[in-house]
C-alpha cells in the first residue's frame, strides 16, 4: 500500500513587490512520487532544485498551489484534527539545520522525548529508559542526557535529532540532508541503523540529499530533481555516470574520489 502520494504537485512563490516587479518563482512543477509502506525513496538534486520545498509540502507545513499530497490515501488539506494528530505521531522529520530545530533551553532528554510526551502510547516511566536507549542507538553517550544543545557538536546534535525522530517508532521519516554533516564513519553507522530499523519495523524513508552516495544503495527508487521538476527516476544508481539524464550524470561525476589527487 502507498503510504504517501505526491500527485502532480506544483508550488509557486512570489519574490519582490513594493518597489520591484513581483516575480514568480516556480519552486516545484508537476511533481509525482509515491512512497510505499516499508520503502525508501531518494530525492537528489543540486542546490535550489526544490528538494526542501518538497519536504515542507510532504509535512503539510505548506500546501501545493496545484496537485495534492496524500497520506494513507487522504489529501492533507482534508485532514481533521484527529488525522493531524495521527500524522504527527507517524511522520517524523530530520532537517540539516539541527541547531535551528532544537530548543536551546531544553536538556537533551526533553528534546529527544518531545514526540514521546505528545503521544499517548508511552507511560511516564517508560520515557527516560527509552531516551537512554535511543542515545545509545545513535552513538551518543547516555550519561550526557541532562546536557544542553550548546554543549554538543553539530554532528552530535544531528544524532540527537535522529534519536528524536526515532523515538515514537514512526511509519515515515523525511530526512532532509539529515546525515550530510556527519563524518563518514558516523554517517555509515546511522545509515546502517536506519536500515536495520526498517527491517525490524517496516518504517519508510524519504531521503533528500544533494549527495548521490548517501542515497545509492539505500533507496529502492531515486528521483532526480532539476529546477523544480523531476528529470528522471532511477532504481539503480550504479550506472549513473552513463545515464541519459544530464543532471544525474553531472551529480555522479561531481563526486570526489576517495583519495583526491592533489595538484602539484
Ligand atoms: N519561501 C520562499 N519564498 C520564495 N522562494 C522560495 C521560498 N522557498 C524556496 N524558494 C525558492 O525555491 C527554490 C527551491 O528551494 P529549495 O530550498 O526547495 O531548494 P533545495 O533543493 O532544498 O536546495 P538546497 O540543496 O540548497 O537545500 C529556490 O529557488 C528558492 O529560492
Ligand atoms: Mg534544501
PDB file of C-alpha atoms and ligand atoms in Angstrom:
ATOM      1  CA  UNK A   1       0.000   0.000   0.000  1.00  0.00           C
ATOM      2  CA  UNK A   2       1.161   3.530  -0.731  1.00  0.00           C
ATOM      3  CA  UNK A   3       1.811   5.495   2.407  1.00  0.00           C
ATOM      4  CA  UNK A   4       2.493   8.777   0.683  1.00  0.00           C
ATOM      5  CA  UNK A   5       1.444  10.041  -2.730  1.00  0.00           C
ATOM      6  CA  UNK A   6       2.639  13.257  -4.258  1.00  0.00           C
ATOM      7  CA  UNK A   7       0.302  13.852  -7.146  1.00  0.00           C
ATOM      8  CA  UNK A   8       1.283  16.489  -9.747  1.00  0.00           C
ATOM      9  CA  UNK A   9       2.272  18.966  -7.062  1.00  0.00           C
ATOM     10  CA  UNK A  10       3.187  22.495  -8.107  1.00  0.00           C
ATOM     11  CA  UNK A  11       4.407  25.148  -5.690  1.00  0.00           C
ATOM     12  CA  UNK A  12       4.977  28.792  -6.601  1.00  0.00           C
ATOM     13  CA  UNK A  13       6.411  31.620  -4.562  1.00  0.00           C
ATOM     14  CA  UNK A  14       6.463  35.311  -5.256  1.00  0.00           C
ATOM     15  CA  UNK A  15       9.538  37.443  -4.779  1.00  0.00           C
ATOM     16  CA  UNK A  16       9.857  41.201  -4.783  1.00  0.00           C
ATOM     17  CA  UNK A  17       6.900  43.590  -4.739  1.00  0.00           C
ATOM     18  CA  UNK A  18       6.823  47.097  -3.225  1.00  0.00           C
ATOM     19  CA  UNK A  19       9.494  48.748  -5.374  1.00  0.00           C
ATOM     20  CA  UNK A  20      10.414  45.964  -7.779  1.00  0.00           C
ATOM     21  CA  UNK A  21       8.259  43.881 -10.090  1.00  0.00           C
ATOM     22  CA  UNK A  22       6.646  40.904  -8.367  1.00  0.00           C
ATOM     23  CA  UNK A  23       8.403  37.874  -9.738  1.00  0.00           C
ATOM     24  CA  UNK A  24       7.072  34.344  -9.735  1.00  0.00           C
ATOM     25  CA  UNK A  25       9.399  31.524  -8.598  1.00  0.00           C
ATOM     26  CA  UNK A  26       8.267  28.065  -9.598  1.00  0.00           C
ATOM     27  CA  UNK A  27       9.888  26.046  -6.830  1.00  0.00           C
ATOM     28  CA  UNK A  28       8.093  22.828  -7.873  1.00  0.00           C
ATOM     29  CA  UNK A  29       6.325  21.916 -11.096  1.00  0.00           C
ATOM     30  CA  UNK A  30       4.175  18.859 -11.613  1.00  0.00           C
ATOM     31  CA  UNK A  31       5.927  16.555  -9.128  1.00  0.00           C
ATOM     32  CA  UNK A  32       4.619  12.996  -8.788  1.00  0.00           C
ATOM     33  CA  UNK A  33       6.201  10.485  -6.434  1.00  0.00           C
ATOM     34  CA  UNK A  34       4.993   7.691  -4.187  1.00  0.00           C
ATOM     35  CA  UNK A  35       6.441   6.078  -1.088  1.00  0.00           C
ATOM     36  CA  UNK A  36       5.092   2.660  -0.266  1.00  0.00           C
ATOM     37  CA  UNK A  37       4.990   1.177   3.202  1.00  0.00           C
ATOM     38  CA  UNK A  38       8.457  -0.108   4.100  1.00  0.00           C
ATOM     39  CA  UNK A  39      10.032   1.592   1.078  1.00  0.00           C
ATOM     40  CA  UNK A  40      12.864   4.099   0.735  1.00  0.00           C
ATOM     41  CA  UNK A  41      12.693   6.823  -1.860  1.00  0.00           C
ATOM     42  CA  UNK A  42      15.538   9.224  -2.552  1.00  0.00           C
ATOM     43  CA  UNK A  43      15.290  12.730  -3.944  1.00  0.00           C
ATOM     44  CA  UNK A  44      18.549  14.170  -5.215  1.00  0.00           C
ATOM     45  CA  UNK A  45      19.360  17.388  -6.988  1.00  0.00           C
ATOM     46  CA  UNK A  46      21.593  20.419  -6.906  1.00  0.00           C
ATOM     47  CA  UNK A  47      21.135  23.300  -4.519  1.00  0.00           C
ATOM     48  CA  UNK A  48      17.923  25.189  -5.248  1.00  0.00           C
ATOM     49  CA  UNK A  49      16.339  22.276  -7.148  1.00  0.00           C
ATOM     50  CA  UNK A  50      13.304  22.346  -4.846  1.00  0.00           C
ATOM     51  CA  UNK A  51      14.058  19.413  -2.538  1.00  0.00           C
ATOM     52  CA  UNK A  52      13.344  21.124   0.784  1.00  0.00           C
ATOM     53  CA  UNK A  53      10.226  22.742  -0.638  1.00  0.00           C
ATOM     54  CA  UNK A  54       9.005  19.242  -1.460  1.00  0.00           C
ATOM     55  CA  UNK A  55       9.852  18.173   2.114  1.00  0.00           C
ATOM     56  CA  UNK A  56       7.772  21.032   3.537  1.00  0.00           C
ATOM     57  CA  UNK A  57       4.788  20.093   1.366  1.00  0.00           C
ATOM     58  CA  UNK A  58       5.000  16.461   2.482  1.00  0.00           C
ATOM     59  CA  UNK A  59       4.936  17.558   6.120  1.00  0.00           C
ATOM     60  CA  UNK A  60       1.927  19.773   5.493  1.00  0.00           C
ATOM     61  CA  UNK A  61       3.875  22.895   6.535  1.00  0.00           C
ATOM     62  CA  UNK A  62       2.811  24.380   3.181  1.00  0.00           C
ATOM     63  CA  UNK A  63       0.303  23.241   0.577  1.00  0.00           C
ATOM     64  CA  UNK A  64       0.815  22.886  -3.169  1.00  0.00           C
ATOM     65  CA  UNK A  65      -0.827  25.509  -5.417  1.00  0.00           C
ATOM     66  CA  UNK A  66      -1.884  22.687  -7.718  1.00  0.00           C
ATOM     67  CA  UNK A  67      -1.960  18.927  -7.227  1.00  0.00           C
ATOM     68  CA  UNK A  68      -2.178  17.088  -3.937  1.00  0.00           C
ATOM     69  CA  UNK A  69      -0.191  15.383  -1.193  1.00  0.00           C
ATOM     70  CA  UNK A  70      -1.966  12.310   0.176  1.00  0.00           C
ATOM     71  CA  UNK A  71      -1.068  10.324   3.286  1.00  0.00           C
ATOM     72  CA  UNK A  72      -2.762   6.940   3.632  1.00  0.00           C
ATOM     73  CA  UNK A  73      -4.929   7.954   0.695  1.00  0.00           C
ATOM     74  CA  UNK A  74      -6.203  11.186   2.222  1.00  0.00           C
ATOM     75  CA  UNK A  75      -5.376  14.691   0.967  1.00  0.00           C
ATOM     76  CA  UNK A  76      -3.528  16.637   3.678  1.00  0.00           C
ATOM     77  CA  UNK A  77      -5.829  19.589   3.010  1.00  0.00           C
ATOM     78  CA  UNK A  78      -8.766  17.464   4.086  1.00  0.00           C
ATOM     79  CA  UNK A  79      -7.198  16.355   7.362  1.00  0.00           C
ATOM     80  CA  UNK A  80      -9.242  16.634  10.550  1.00  0.00           C
ATOM     81  CA  UNK A  81      -7.614  17.404  13.903  1.00  0.00           C
ATOM     82  CA  UNK A  82      -7.565  13.700  14.639  1.00  0.00           C
ATOM     83  CA  UNK A  83      -5.851  12.995  11.275  1.00  0.00           C
ATOM     84  CA  UNK A  84      -3.168  15.589  12.081  1.00  0.00           C
ATOM     85  CA  UNK A  85      -2.591  14.031  15.488  1.00  0.00           C
ATOM     86  CA  UNK A  86      -2.114  10.615  13.893  1.00  0.00           C
ATOM     87  CA  UNK A  87       0.082  12.100  11.139  1.00  0.00           C
ATOM     88  CA  UNK A  88       2.350  13.851  13.658  1.00  0.00           C
ATOM     89  CA  UNK A  89       2.807  10.585  15.536  1.00  0.00           C
ATOM     90  CA  UNK A  90       3.561   8.629  12.366  1.00  0.00           C
ATOM     91  CA  UNK A  91       5.591  11.069  10.284  1.00  0.00           C
ATOM     92  CA  UNK A  92       8.834  12.499  11.609  1.00  0.00           C
ATOM     93  CA  UNK A  93      11.400  14.768  10.033  1.00  0.00           C
ATOM     94  CA  UNK A  94      15.099  15.452  10.444  1.00  0.00           C
ATOM     95  CA  UNK A  95      16.410  18.654   8.876  1.00  0.00           C
ATOM     96  CA  UNK A  96      20.004  19.525   8.166  1.00  0.00           C
ATOM     97  CA  UNK A  97      19.994  22.525  10.449  1.00  0.00           C
ATOM     98  CA  UNK A  98      19.783  20.695  13.754  1.00  0.00           C
ATOM     99  CA  UNK A  99      20.648  23.704  15.904  1.00  0.00           C
ATOM    100  CA  UNK A 100      17.653  25.568  14.471  1.00  0.00           C
ATOM    101  CA  UNK A 101      15.282  22.700  15.193  1.00  0.00           C
ATOM    102  CA  UNK A 102      16.013  22.183  18.900  1.00  0.00           C
ATOM    103  CA  UNK A 103      15.083  24.385  21.821  1.00  0.00           C
ATOM    104  CA  UNK A 104      18.393  25.728  23.240  1.00  0.00           C
ATOM    105  CA  UNK A 105      16.950  25.906  26.760  1.00  0.00           C
ATOM    106  CA  UNK A 106      15.918  22.258  26.906  1.00  0.00           C
ATOM    107  CA  UNK A 107      18.013  19.374  28.175  1.00  0.00           C
ATOM    108  CA  UNK A 108      18.765  16.645  25.648  1.00  0.00           C
ATOM    109  CA  UNK A 109      16.415  14.235  27.396  1.00  0.00           C
ATOM    110  CA  UNK A 110      13.494  16.628  26.899  1.00  0.00           C
ATOM    111  CA  UNK A 111      14.393  17.253  23.261  1.00  0.00           C
ATOM    112  CA  UNK A 112      14.534  13.540  22.428  1.00  0.00           C
ATOM    113  CA  UNK A 113      11.416  12.796  24.493  1.00  0.00           C
ATOM    114  CA  UNK A 114       9.262  15.546  22.961  1.00  0.00           C
ATOM    115  CA  UNK A 115       7.422  13.293  20.454  1.00  0.00           C
ATOM    116  CA  UNK A 116       7.026  10.601  23.159  1.00  0.00           C
ATOM    117  CA  UNK A 117       5.372  13.046  25.541  1.00  0.00           C
ATOM    118  CA  UNK A 118       2.978  14.121  22.780  1.00  0.00           C
ATOM    119  CA  UNK A 119       1.998  10.529  22.164  1.00  0.00           C
ATOM    120  CA  UNK A 120      -0.388   8.634  24.389  1.00  0.00           C
ATOM    121  CA  UNK A 121       1.366   5.339  23.635  1.00  0.00           C
ATOM    122  CA  UNK A 122       4.082   5.693  26.287  1.00  0.00           C
ATOM    123  CA  UNK A 123       3.707   5.844  30.032  1.00  0.00           C
ATOM    124  CA  UNK A 124       5.721   8.341  32.077  1.00  0.00           C
ATOM    125  CA  UNK A 125       8.011   5.663  33.497  1.00  0.00           C
ATOM    126  CA  UNK A 126       9.000   4.474  30.025  1.00  0.00           C
ATOM    127  CA  UNK A 127      10.318   7.837  28.891  1.00  0.00           C
ATOM    128  CA  UNK A 128      13.810   8.020  30.432  1.00  0.00           C
ATOM    129  CA  UNK A 129      14.827   4.395  29.674  1.00  0.00           C
ATOM    130  CA  UNK A 130      13.648   4.922  26.097  1.00  0.00           C
ATOM    131  CA  UNK A 131      15.668   8.153  25.748  1.00  0.00           C
ATOM    132  CA  UNK A 132      18.797   6.440  27.109  1.00  0.00           C
ATOM    133  CA  UNK A 133      18.473   3.512  24.732  1.00  0.00           C
ATOM    134  CA  UNK A 134      17.886   5.874  21.767  1.00  0.00           C
ATOM    135  CA  UNK A 135      21.035   7.826  22.679  1.00  0.00           C
ATOM    136  CA  UNK A 136      22.986   4.603  22.726  1.00  0.00           C
ATOM    137  CA  UNK A 137      21.481   3.538  19.370  1.00  0.00           C
ATOM    138  CA  UNK A 138      22.655   6.691  17.571  1.00  0.00           C
ATOM    139  CA  UNK A 139      26.116   6.530  19.171  1.00  0.00           C
ATOM    140  CA  UNK A 140      25.726   9.199  21.855  1.00  0.00           C
ATOM    141  CA  UNK A 141      26.852   8.793  25.442  1.00  0.00           C
ATOM    142  CA  UNK A 142      23.708   8.248  27.584  1.00  0.00           C
ATOM    143  CA  UNK A 143      25.434   9.981  30.506  1.00  0.00           C
ATOM    144  CA  UNK A 144      25.074  13.269  28.549  1.00  0.00           C
ATOM    145  CA  UNK A 145      21.303  13.079  28.940  1.00  0.00           C
ATOM    146  CA  UNK A 146      20.997  16.219  31.071  1.00  0.00           C
ATOM    147  CA  UNK A 147      23.253  18.424  28.958  1.00  0.00           C
ATOM    148  CA  UNK A 148      22.068  21.319  26.775  1.00  0.00           C
ATOM    149  CA  UNK A 149      22.366  21.721  22.966  1.00  0.00           C
ATOM    150  CA  UNK A 150      25.281  24.213  23.103  1.00  0.00           C
ATOM    151  CA  UNK A 151      27.399  21.511  24.783  1.00  0.00           C
ATOM    152  CA  UNK A 152      27.307  19.337  21.646  1.00  0.00           C
ATOM    153  CA  UNK A 153      28.992  19.459  18.245  1.00  0.00           C
ATOM    154  CA  UNK A 154      26.924  19.850  15.054  1.00  0.00           C
ATOM    155  CA  UNK A 155      27.231  16.144  14.253  1.00  0.00           C
ATOM    156  CA  UNK A 156      26.156  15.141  17.774  1.00  0.00           C
ATOM    157  CA  UNK A 157      23.159  17.466  17.573  1.00  0.00           C
ATOM    158  CA  UNK A 158      22.223  15.877  14.272  1.00  0.00           C
ATOM    159  CA  UNK A 159      22.195  12.496  16.013  1.00  0.00           C
ATOM    160  CA  UNK A 160      20.035  13.943  18.786  1.00  0.00           C
ATOM    161  CA  UNK A 161      17.521  14.966  16.115  1.00  0.00           C
ATOM    162  CA  UNK A 162      17.664  11.492  14.570  1.00  0.00           C
ATOM    163  CA  UNK A 163      17.051   9.935  18.020  1.00  0.00           C
ATOM    164  CA  UNK A 164      14.072  12.283  18.487  1.00  0.00           C
ATOM    165  CA  UNK A 165      12.628  11.231  15.121  1.00  0.00           C
ATOM    166  CA  UNK A 166      13.004   7.538  16.002  1.00  0.00           C
ATOM    167  CA  UNK A 167      11.548   7.912  19.489  1.00  0.00           C
ATOM    168  CA  UNK A 168       7.905   7.219  18.611  1.00  0.00           C
ATOM    169  CA  UNK A 169       8.502   4.404  16.106  1.00  0.00           C
ATOM    170  CA  UNK A 170       7.261   6.443  13.132  1.00  0.00           C
ATOM    171  CA  UNK A 171       5.932   4.998   9.863  1.00  0.00           C
ATOM    172  CA  UNK A 172       7.645   7.578   7.653  1.00  0.00           C
ATOM    173  CA  UNK A 173      10.765   9.649   8.233  1.00  0.00           C
ATOM    174  CA  UNK A 174      11.654  12.549   5.968  1.00  0.00           C
ATOM    175  CA  UNK A 175      15.419  13.082   6.115  1.00  0.00           C
ATOM    176  CA  UNK A 176      16.378  16.394   4.528  1.00  0.00           C
ATOM    177  CA  UNK A 177      20.199  16.328   4.279  1.00  0.00           C
ATOM    178  CA  UNK A 178      19.992  14.673   7.695  1.00  0.00           C
ATOM    179  CA  UNK A 179      23.294  12.818   7.532  1.00  0.00           C
ATOM    180  CA  UNK A 180      25.223  15.177   5.242  1.00  0.00           C
ATOM    181  CA  UNK A 181      27.034  16.955   8.079  1.00  0.00           C
ATOM    182  CA  UNK A 182      28.141  13.763   9.836  1.00  0.00           C
ATOM    183  CA  UNK A 183      31.622  12.360   9.399  1.00  0.00           C
ATOM    184  CA  UNK A 184      31.880   9.303   7.159  1.00  0.00           C
ATOM    185  CA  UNK A 185      32.062   6.746   9.982  1.00  0.00           C
ATOM    186  CA  UNK A 186      29.062   8.141  11.851  1.00  0.00           C
ATOM    187  CA  UNK A 187      27.214   8.503   8.545  1.00  0.00           C
ATOM    188  CA  UNK A 188      27.737   4.814   7.788  1.00  0.00           C
ATOM    189  CA  UNK A 189      26.691   3.904  11.342  1.00  0.00           C
ATOM    190  CA  UNK A 190      23.468   5.943  11.111  1.00  0.00           C
ATOM    191  CA  UNK A 191      22.617   4.576   7.660  1.00  0.00           C
ATOM    192  CA  UNK A 192      23.055   1.037   8.992  1.00  0.00           C
ATOM    193  CA  UNK A 193      20.874   1.852  11.999  1.00  0.00           C
ATOM    194  CA  UNK A 194      18.160   3.243   9.708  1.00  0.00           C
ATOM    195  CA  UNK A 195      18.292   0.174   7.512  1.00  0.00           C
ATOM    196  CA  UNK A 196      18.138  -2.223  10.496  1.00  0.00           C
ATOM    197  CA  UNK A 197      15.164  -0.304  11.862  1.00  0.00           C
ATOM    198  CA  UNK A 198      13.448  -0.586   8.520  1.00  0.00           C
ATOM    199  CA  UNK A 199      13.878  -4.337   8.519  1.00  0.00           C
ATOM    200  CA  UNK A 200      12.585  -4.552  12.078  1.00  0.00           C
ATOM    201  CA  UNK A 201       9.664  -2.140  11.903  1.00  0.00           C
ATOM    202  CA  UNK A 202       8.882  -1.574   8.211  1.00  0.00           C
ATOM    203  CA  UNK A 203       9.340   2.206   8.512  1.00  0.00           C
ATOM    204  CA  UNK A 204       9.539   4.139   5.214  1.00  0.00           C
ATOM    205  CA  UNK A 205      12.085   6.800   4.347  1.00  0.00           C
ATOM    206  CA  UNK A 206      12.152   9.783   2.073  1.00  0.00           C
ATOM    207  CA  UNK A 207      15.793  10.677   1.711  1.00  0.00           C
ATOM    208  CA  UNK A 208      16.549  14.163   0.442  1.00  0.00           C
ATOM    209  CA  UNK A 209      20.154  14.862  -0.455  1.00  0.00           C
ATOM    210  CA  UNK A 210      22.480  16.513  -2.930  1.00  0.00           C
ATOM    211  CA  UNK A 211      24.933  13.667  -2.347  1.00  0.00           C
ATOM    212  CA  UNK A 212      24.332  10.704  -4.615  1.00  0.00           C
ATOM    213  CA  UNK A 213      26.465   8.438  -2.391  1.00  0.00           C
ATOM    214  CA  UNK A 214      24.048   8.722   0.513  1.00  0.00           C
ATOM    215  CA  UNK A 215      21.029   7.501  -1.441  1.00  0.00           C
ATOM    216  CA  UNK A 216      22.890   4.969  -3.611  1.00  0.00           C
ATOM    217  CA  UNK A 217      22.438   1.525  -2.162  1.00  0.00           C
ATOM    218  CA  UNK A 218      19.861   2.714   0.347  1.00  0.00           C
ATOM    219  CA  UNK A 219      16.827   3.670  -1.723  1.00  0.00           C
ATOM    220  CA  UNK A 220      14.639   1.446  -3.921  1.00  0.00           C
ATOM    221  CA  UNK A 221      13.952   4.397  -6.168  1.00  0.00           C
ATOM    222  CA  UNK A 222      15.611   7.773  -6.627  1.00  0.00           C
ATOM    223  CA  UNK A 223      14.041  10.847  -8.212  1.00  0.00           C
ATOM    224  CA  UNK A 224      16.430  13.324  -9.777  1.00  0.00           C
ATOM    225  CA  UNK A 225      15.268  16.906  -9.383  1.00  0.00           C
ATOM    226  CA  UNK A 226      16.277  19.816 -11.527  1.00  0.00           C
ATOM    227  CA  UNK A 227      14.862  23.337 -11.301  1.00  0.00           C
ATOM    228  CA  UNK A 228      11.672  22.197  -9.622  1.00  0.00           C
ATOM    229  CA  UNK A 229      10.959  19.238 -11.885  1.00  0.00           C
ATOM    230  CA  UNK A 230      11.725  15.543 -11.715  1.00  0.00           C
ATOM    231  CA  UNK A 231      14.054  14.990 -14.633  1.00  0.00           C
ATOM    232  CA  UNK A 232      14.192  11.207 -14.203  1.00  0.00           C
ATOM    233  CA  UNK A 233      13.619   8.349 -11.783  1.00  0.00           C
ATOM    234  CA  UNK A 234      16.088   5.516 -11.438  1.00  0.00           C
ATOM    235  CA  UNK A 235      16.238   2.302  -9.464  1.00  0.00           C
ATOM    236  CA  UNK A 236      19.925   1.610  -9.797  1.00  0.00           C
ATOM    237  CA  UNK A 237      22.456   4.398  -9.371  1.00  0.00           C
ATOM    238  CA  UNK A 238      25.460   2.265 -10.243  1.00  0.00           C
ATOM    239  CA  UNK A 239      25.091   3.309 -13.891  1.00  0.00           C
ATOM    240  CA  UNK A 240      24.509   6.976 -13.055  1.00  0.00           C
ATOM    241  CA  UNK A 241      27.655   8.163 -14.829  1.00  0.00           C
ATOM    242  CA  UNK A 242      26.298   6.781 -18.105  1.00  0.00           C
ATOM    243  CA  UNK A 243      22.704   7.939 -17.602  1.00  0.00           C
ATOM    244  CA  UNK A 244      20.768   9.724 -20.354  1.00  0.00           C
ATOM    245  CA  UNK A 245      19.797  12.333 -17.771  1.00  0.00           C
ATOM    246  CA  UNK A 246      22.477  15.058 -17.864  1.00  0.00           C
ATOM    247  CA  UNK A 247      21.604  16.214 -14.329  1.00  0.00           C
ATOM    248  CA  UNK A 248      22.188  12.732 -12.928  1.00  0.00           C
ATOM    249  CA  UNK A 249      25.429  12.402 -14.893  1.00  0.00           C
ATOM    250  CA  UNK A 250      26.597  15.714 -13.504  1.00  0.00           C
ATOM    251  CA  UNK A 251      25.749  14.712  -9.914  1.00  0.00           C
ATOM    252  CA  UNK A 252      27.524  11.381 -10.354  1.00  0.00           C
ATOM    253  CA  UNK A 253      30.612  12.954 -11.891  1.00  0.00           C
ATOM    254  CA  UNK A 254      30.902  15.626  -9.232  1.00  0.00           C
ATOM    255  CA  UNK A 255      31.761  13.094  -6.515  1.00  0.00           C
ATOM    256  CA  UNK A 256      35.338  13.400  -5.365  1.00  0.00           C
ATOM    257  CA  UNK A 257      37.367  10.211  -5.410  1.00  0.00           C
ATOM    258  CA  UNK A 258      38.127   8.711  -2.005  1.00  0.00           C
ATOM    259  CA  UNK A 259      41.717   9.987  -2.293  1.00  0.00           C
ATOM    260  CA  UNK A 260      41.564  13.146  -4.394  1.00  0.00           C
ATOM    261  CA  UNK A 261      44.767  13.720  -6.367  1.00  0.00           C
ATOM    262  CA  UNK A 262      46.303  16.988  -5.230  1.00  0.00           C
ATOM    263  CA  UNK A 263      47.652  19.367  -7.855  1.00  0.00           C
ATOM    264  CA  UNK A 264      51.428  19.853  -7.642  1.00  0.00           C
TER     265      UNK A 264
HETATM  266  N1  LIG B   1       9.550  30.857   0.948  1.00  0.00           N
HETATM  267  C1  LIG B   1      10.106  31.048  -0.245  1.00  0.00           C
HETATM  268  N2  LIG B   1       9.915  32.207  -0.931  1.00  0.00           N
HETATM  269  C2  LIG B   1      10.472  32.405  -2.150  1.00  0.00           C
HETATM  270  N3  LIG B   1      11.225  31.496  -2.795  1.00  0.00           N
HETATM  271  C3  LIG B   1      11.465  30.343  -2.168  1.00  0.00           C
HETATM  272  C4  LIG B   1      10.929  30.049  -0.869  1.00  0.00           C
HETATM  273  N4  LIG B   1      11.323  28.796  -0.500  1.00  0.00           N
HETATM  274  C5  LIG B   1      12.079  28.346  -1.511  1.00  0.00           C
HETATM  275  N5  LIG B   1      12.154  29.258  -2.509  1.00  0.00           N
HETATM  276  C6  LIG B   1      12.882  29.085  -3.792  1.00  0.00           C
HETATM  277  O1  LIG B   1      12.540  27.820  -4.318  1.00  0.00           O
HETATM  278  C7  LIG B   1      13.676  27.208  -4.923  1.00  0.00           C
HETATM  279  C8  LIG B   1      13.900  25.833  -4.306  1.00  0.00           C
HETATM  280  O2  LIG B   1      14.374  25.976  -2.963  1.00  0.00           O
HETATM  281  P1  LIG B   1      14.665  24.728  -2.003  1.00  0.00           P
HETATM  282  O3  LIG B   1      15.074  25.271  -0.691  1.00  0.00           O
HETATM  283  O4  LIG B   1      13.490  23.825  -2.043  1.00  0.00           O
HETATM  284  O5  LIG B   1      15.910  24.033  -2.734  1.00  0.00           O
HETATM  285  P2  LIG B   1      16.802  22.793  -2.260  1.00  0.00           P
HETATM  286  O6  LIG B   1      16.818  21.826  -3.396  1.00  0.00           O
HETATM  287  O7  LIG B   1      16.353  22.300  -0.941  1.00  0.00           O
HETATM  288  O8  LIG B   1      18.260  23.454  -2.132  1.00  0.00           O
HETATM  289  P3  LIG B   1      19.456  23.086  -1.100  1.00  0.00           P
HETATM  290  O9  LIG B   1      20.123  21.839  -1.653  1.00  0.00           O
HETATM  291  O10 LIG B   1      20.374  24.268  -1.208  1.00  0.00           O
HETATM  292  O11 LIG B   1      18.893  22.905   0.253  1.00  0.00           O
HETATM  293  C9  LIG B   1      14.837  28.176  -4.756  1.00  0.00           C
HETATM  294  O12 LIG B   1      14.937  28.940  -5.944  1.00  0.00           O
HETATM  295  C10 LIG B   1      14.398  29.046  -3.602  1.00  0.00           C
HETATM  296  O13 LIG B   1      14.965  30.335  -3.707  1.00  0.00           O
HETATM  297 MG1  LIG B   2      17.264  22.112   0.973  1.00  0.00          MG
END
